[in-house]
PDB file of C-alpha atoms in Angstrom:
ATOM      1  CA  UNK A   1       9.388  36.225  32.591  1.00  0.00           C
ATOM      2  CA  UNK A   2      11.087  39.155  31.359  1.00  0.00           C
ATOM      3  CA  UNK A   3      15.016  40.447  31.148  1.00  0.00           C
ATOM      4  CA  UNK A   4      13.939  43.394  33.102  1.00  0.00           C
ATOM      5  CA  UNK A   5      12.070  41.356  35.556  1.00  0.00           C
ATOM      6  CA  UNK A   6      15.475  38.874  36.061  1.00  0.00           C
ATOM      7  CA  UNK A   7      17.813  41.640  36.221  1.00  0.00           C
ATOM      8  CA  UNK A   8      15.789  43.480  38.780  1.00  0.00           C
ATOM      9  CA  UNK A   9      15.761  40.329  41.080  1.00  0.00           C
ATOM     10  CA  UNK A  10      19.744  40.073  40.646  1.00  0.00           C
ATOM     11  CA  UNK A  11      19.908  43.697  41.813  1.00  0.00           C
ATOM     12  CA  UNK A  12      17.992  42.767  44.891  1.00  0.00           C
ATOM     13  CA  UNK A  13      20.360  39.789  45.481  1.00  0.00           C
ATOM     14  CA  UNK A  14      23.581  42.143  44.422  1.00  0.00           C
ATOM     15  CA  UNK A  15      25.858  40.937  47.052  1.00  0.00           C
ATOM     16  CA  UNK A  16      28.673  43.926  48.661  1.00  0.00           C
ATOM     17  CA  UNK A  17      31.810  43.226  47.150  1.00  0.00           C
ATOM     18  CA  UNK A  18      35.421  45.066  47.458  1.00  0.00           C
ATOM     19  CA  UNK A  19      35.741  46.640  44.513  1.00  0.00           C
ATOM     20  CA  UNK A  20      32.325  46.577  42.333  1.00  0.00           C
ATOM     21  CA  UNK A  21      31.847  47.339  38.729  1.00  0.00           C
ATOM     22  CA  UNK A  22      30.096  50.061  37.028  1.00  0.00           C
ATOM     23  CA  UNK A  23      28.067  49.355  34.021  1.00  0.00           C
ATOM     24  CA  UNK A  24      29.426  50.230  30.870  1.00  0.00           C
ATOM     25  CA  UNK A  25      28.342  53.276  28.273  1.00  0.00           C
ATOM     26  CA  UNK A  26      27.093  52.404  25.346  1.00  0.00           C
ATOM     27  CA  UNK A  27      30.433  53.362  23.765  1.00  0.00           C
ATOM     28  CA  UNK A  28      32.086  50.622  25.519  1.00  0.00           C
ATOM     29  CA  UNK A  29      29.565  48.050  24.746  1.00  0.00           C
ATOM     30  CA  UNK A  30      30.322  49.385  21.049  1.00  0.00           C
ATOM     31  CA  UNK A  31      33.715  48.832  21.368  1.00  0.00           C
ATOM     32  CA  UNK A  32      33.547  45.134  22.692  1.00  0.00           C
ATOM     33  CA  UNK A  33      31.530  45.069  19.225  1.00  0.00           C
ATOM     34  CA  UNK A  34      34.005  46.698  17.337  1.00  0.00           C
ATOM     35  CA  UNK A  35      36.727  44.159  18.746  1.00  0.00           C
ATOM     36  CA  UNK A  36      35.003  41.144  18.317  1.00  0.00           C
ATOM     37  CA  UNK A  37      33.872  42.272  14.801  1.00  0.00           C
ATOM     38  CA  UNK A  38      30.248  41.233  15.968  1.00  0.00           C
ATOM     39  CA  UNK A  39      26.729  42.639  17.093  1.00  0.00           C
ATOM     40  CA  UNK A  40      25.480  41.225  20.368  1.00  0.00           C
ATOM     41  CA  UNK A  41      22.237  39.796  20.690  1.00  0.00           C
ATOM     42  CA  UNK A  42      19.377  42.547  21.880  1.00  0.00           C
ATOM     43  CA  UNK A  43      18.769  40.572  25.383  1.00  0.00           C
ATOM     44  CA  UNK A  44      22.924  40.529  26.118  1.00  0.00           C
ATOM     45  CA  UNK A  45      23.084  44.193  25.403  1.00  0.00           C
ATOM     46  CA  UNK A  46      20.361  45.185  27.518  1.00  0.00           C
ATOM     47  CA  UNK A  47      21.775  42.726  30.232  1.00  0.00           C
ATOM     48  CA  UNK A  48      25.537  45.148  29.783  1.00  0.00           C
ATOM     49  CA  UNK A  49      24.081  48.295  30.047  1.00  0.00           C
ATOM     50  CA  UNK A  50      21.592  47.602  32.888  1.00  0.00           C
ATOM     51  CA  UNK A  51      22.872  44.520  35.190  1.00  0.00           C
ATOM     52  CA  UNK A  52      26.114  43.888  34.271  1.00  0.00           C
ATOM     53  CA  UNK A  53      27.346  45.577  37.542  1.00  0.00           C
ATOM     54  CA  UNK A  54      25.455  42.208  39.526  1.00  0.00           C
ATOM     55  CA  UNK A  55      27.667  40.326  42.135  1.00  0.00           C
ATOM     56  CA  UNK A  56      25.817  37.521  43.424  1.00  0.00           C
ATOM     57  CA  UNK A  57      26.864  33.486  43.896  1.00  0.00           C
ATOM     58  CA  UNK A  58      29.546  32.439  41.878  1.00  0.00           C
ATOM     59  CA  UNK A  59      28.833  32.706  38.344  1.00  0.00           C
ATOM     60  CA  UNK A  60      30.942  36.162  37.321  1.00  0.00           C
ATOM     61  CA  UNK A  61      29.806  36.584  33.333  1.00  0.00           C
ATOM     62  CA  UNK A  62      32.175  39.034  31.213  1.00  0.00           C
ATOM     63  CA  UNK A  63      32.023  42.480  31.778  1.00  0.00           C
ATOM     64  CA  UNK A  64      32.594  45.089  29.105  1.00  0.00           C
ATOM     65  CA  UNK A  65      34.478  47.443  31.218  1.00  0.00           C
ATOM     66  CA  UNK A  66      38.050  48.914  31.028  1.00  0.00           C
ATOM     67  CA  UNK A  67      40.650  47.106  33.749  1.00  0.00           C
ATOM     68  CA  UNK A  68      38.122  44.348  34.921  1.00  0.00           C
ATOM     69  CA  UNK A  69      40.987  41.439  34.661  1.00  0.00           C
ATOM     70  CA  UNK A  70      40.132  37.746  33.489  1.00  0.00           C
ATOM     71  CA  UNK A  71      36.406  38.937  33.035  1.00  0.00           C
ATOM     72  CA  UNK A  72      36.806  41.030  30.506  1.00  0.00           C
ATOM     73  CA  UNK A  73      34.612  39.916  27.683  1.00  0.00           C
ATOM     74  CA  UNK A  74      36.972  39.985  24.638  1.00  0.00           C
ATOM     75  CA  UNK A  75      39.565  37.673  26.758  1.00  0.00           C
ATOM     76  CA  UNK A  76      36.419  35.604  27.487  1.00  0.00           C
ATOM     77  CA  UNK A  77      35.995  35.229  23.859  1.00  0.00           C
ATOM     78  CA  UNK A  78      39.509  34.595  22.665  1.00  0.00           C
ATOM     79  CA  UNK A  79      39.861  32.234  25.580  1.00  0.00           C
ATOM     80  CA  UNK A  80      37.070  30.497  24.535  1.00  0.00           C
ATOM     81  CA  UNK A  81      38.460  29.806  21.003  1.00  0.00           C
ATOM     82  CA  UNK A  82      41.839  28.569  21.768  1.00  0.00           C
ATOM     83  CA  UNK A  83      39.514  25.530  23.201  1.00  0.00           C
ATOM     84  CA  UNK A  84      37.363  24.934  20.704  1.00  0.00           C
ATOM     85  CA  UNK A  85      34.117  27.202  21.035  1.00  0.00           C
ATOM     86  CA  UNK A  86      33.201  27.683  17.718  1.00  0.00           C
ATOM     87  CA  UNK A  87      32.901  30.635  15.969  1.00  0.00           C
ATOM     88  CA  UNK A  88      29.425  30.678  16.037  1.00  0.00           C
ATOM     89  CA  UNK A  89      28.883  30.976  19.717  1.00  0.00           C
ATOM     90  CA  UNK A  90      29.279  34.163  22.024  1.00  0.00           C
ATOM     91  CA  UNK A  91      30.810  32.590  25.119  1.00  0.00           C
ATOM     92  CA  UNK A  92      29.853  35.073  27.870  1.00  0.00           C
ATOM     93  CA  UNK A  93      30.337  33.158  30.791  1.00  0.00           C
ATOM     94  CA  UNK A  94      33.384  30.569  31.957  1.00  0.00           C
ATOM     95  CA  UNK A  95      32.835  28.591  34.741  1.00  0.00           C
ATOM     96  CA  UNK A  96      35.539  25.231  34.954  1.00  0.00           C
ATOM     97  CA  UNK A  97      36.920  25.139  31.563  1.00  0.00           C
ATOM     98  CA  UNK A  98      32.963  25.231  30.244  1.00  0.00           C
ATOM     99  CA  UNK A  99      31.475  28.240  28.870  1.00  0.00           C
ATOM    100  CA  UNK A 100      27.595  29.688  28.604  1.00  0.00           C
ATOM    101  CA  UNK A 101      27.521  30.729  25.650  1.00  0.00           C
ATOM    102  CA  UNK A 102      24.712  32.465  23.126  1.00  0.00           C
ATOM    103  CA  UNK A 103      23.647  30.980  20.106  1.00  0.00           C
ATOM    104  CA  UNK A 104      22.356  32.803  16.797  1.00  0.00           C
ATOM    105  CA  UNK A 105      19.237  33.002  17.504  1.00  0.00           C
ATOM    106  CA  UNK A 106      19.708  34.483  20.744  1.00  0.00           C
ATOM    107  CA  UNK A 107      19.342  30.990  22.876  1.00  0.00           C
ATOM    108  CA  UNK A 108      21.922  29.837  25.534  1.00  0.00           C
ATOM    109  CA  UNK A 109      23.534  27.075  25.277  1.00  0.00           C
ATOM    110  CA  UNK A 110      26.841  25.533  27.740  1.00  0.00           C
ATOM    111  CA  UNK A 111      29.628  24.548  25.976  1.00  0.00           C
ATOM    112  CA  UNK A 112      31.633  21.573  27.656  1.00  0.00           C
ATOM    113  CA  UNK A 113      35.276  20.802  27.057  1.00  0.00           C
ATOM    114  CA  UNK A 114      33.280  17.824  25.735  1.00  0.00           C
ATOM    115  CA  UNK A 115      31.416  19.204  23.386  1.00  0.00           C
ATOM    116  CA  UNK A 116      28.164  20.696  23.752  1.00  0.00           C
ATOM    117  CA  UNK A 117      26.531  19.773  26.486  1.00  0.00           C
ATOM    118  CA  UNK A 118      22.227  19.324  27.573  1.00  0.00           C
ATOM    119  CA  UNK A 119      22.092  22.577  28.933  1.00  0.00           C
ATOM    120  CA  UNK A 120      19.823  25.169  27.289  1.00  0.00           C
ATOM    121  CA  UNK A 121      17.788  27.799  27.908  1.00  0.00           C
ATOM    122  CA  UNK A 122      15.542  29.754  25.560  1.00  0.00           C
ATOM    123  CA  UNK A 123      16.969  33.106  26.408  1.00  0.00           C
ATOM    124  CA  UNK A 124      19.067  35.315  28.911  1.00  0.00           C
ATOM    125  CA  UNK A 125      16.095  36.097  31.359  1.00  0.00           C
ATOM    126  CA  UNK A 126      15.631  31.778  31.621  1.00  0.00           C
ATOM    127  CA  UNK A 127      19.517  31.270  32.306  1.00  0.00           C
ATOM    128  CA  UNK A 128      19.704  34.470  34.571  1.00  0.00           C
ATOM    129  CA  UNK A 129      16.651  32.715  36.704  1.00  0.00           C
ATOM    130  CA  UNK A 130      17.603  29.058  36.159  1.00  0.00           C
ATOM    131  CA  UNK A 131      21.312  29.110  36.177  1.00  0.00           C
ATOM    132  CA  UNK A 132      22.433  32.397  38.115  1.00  0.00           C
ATOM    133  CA  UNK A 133      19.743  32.922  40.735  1.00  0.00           C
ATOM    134  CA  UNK A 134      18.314  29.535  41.099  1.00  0.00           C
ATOM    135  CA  UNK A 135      22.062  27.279  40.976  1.00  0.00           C
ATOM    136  CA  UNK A 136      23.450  30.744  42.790  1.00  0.00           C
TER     137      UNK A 136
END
């Protein structure tokens, strides 16, 4: 299944919250770039700029937005690194202390206090469906 297919199925689950995001500009996903002196992978951009605004279950992954508190994706990250995510990874998502992170190559993998742990998915549109809509 496709990223477009997953995000459009979290749109139709988008649940009414108080105060919802907006998606980002492209100058803002830039920016997170900038500060994090990295290029996102393709499927993680597309997911900013087009579903990034989602509410739905409890998983809440970073936002790229100005004033969006403890989601904000460069906290994510630095958060992330004070316990032990290595460099490597792009932890996107916290949930307990463990973080979803993407790999290199674009997979995602979840990063336990312990170490890594057995979950991984191929690519964003798997966790969205697997992870997000499925354990949502």
């Amino acid at each position: 299944m496709s990223l477009e297919t997953a995000i459009k199925k979290l749109r139709e689950l988008n649940e009414p919250v108080p105060r919802p995001f907006r998606l980002p500009t492209e100058d803002e996903v830039a920016a997170a770039e900038r500060a994090l002196g990295i290029l996102f992978p393709p499927d993680y951009r597309y997911f900013l700029l087009h579903g990034s605004d989602v509410a739905y279950g409890t998983l809440e992954p970073a936002v790229v937005i100005p004033e969006c508190g403890h989601l904000a994706l460069v906290e994510t990250v630095e958060s992330a690194r004070r316990v032990g995510v290595p460099g490597e990874l792009l932890p996107f998502c916290e949930v307990n202390g463990d973080y979803y992170c993407f790999a290199s190559d674009g997979h995602i993998v979840l990063w336990s206090h312990d170490g890594l742990s057995a979950g991984n998915w191929s690519d964003l549109a798997q966790w969205i469906w697997e992870v997000w809509i499925d354990g949502g």
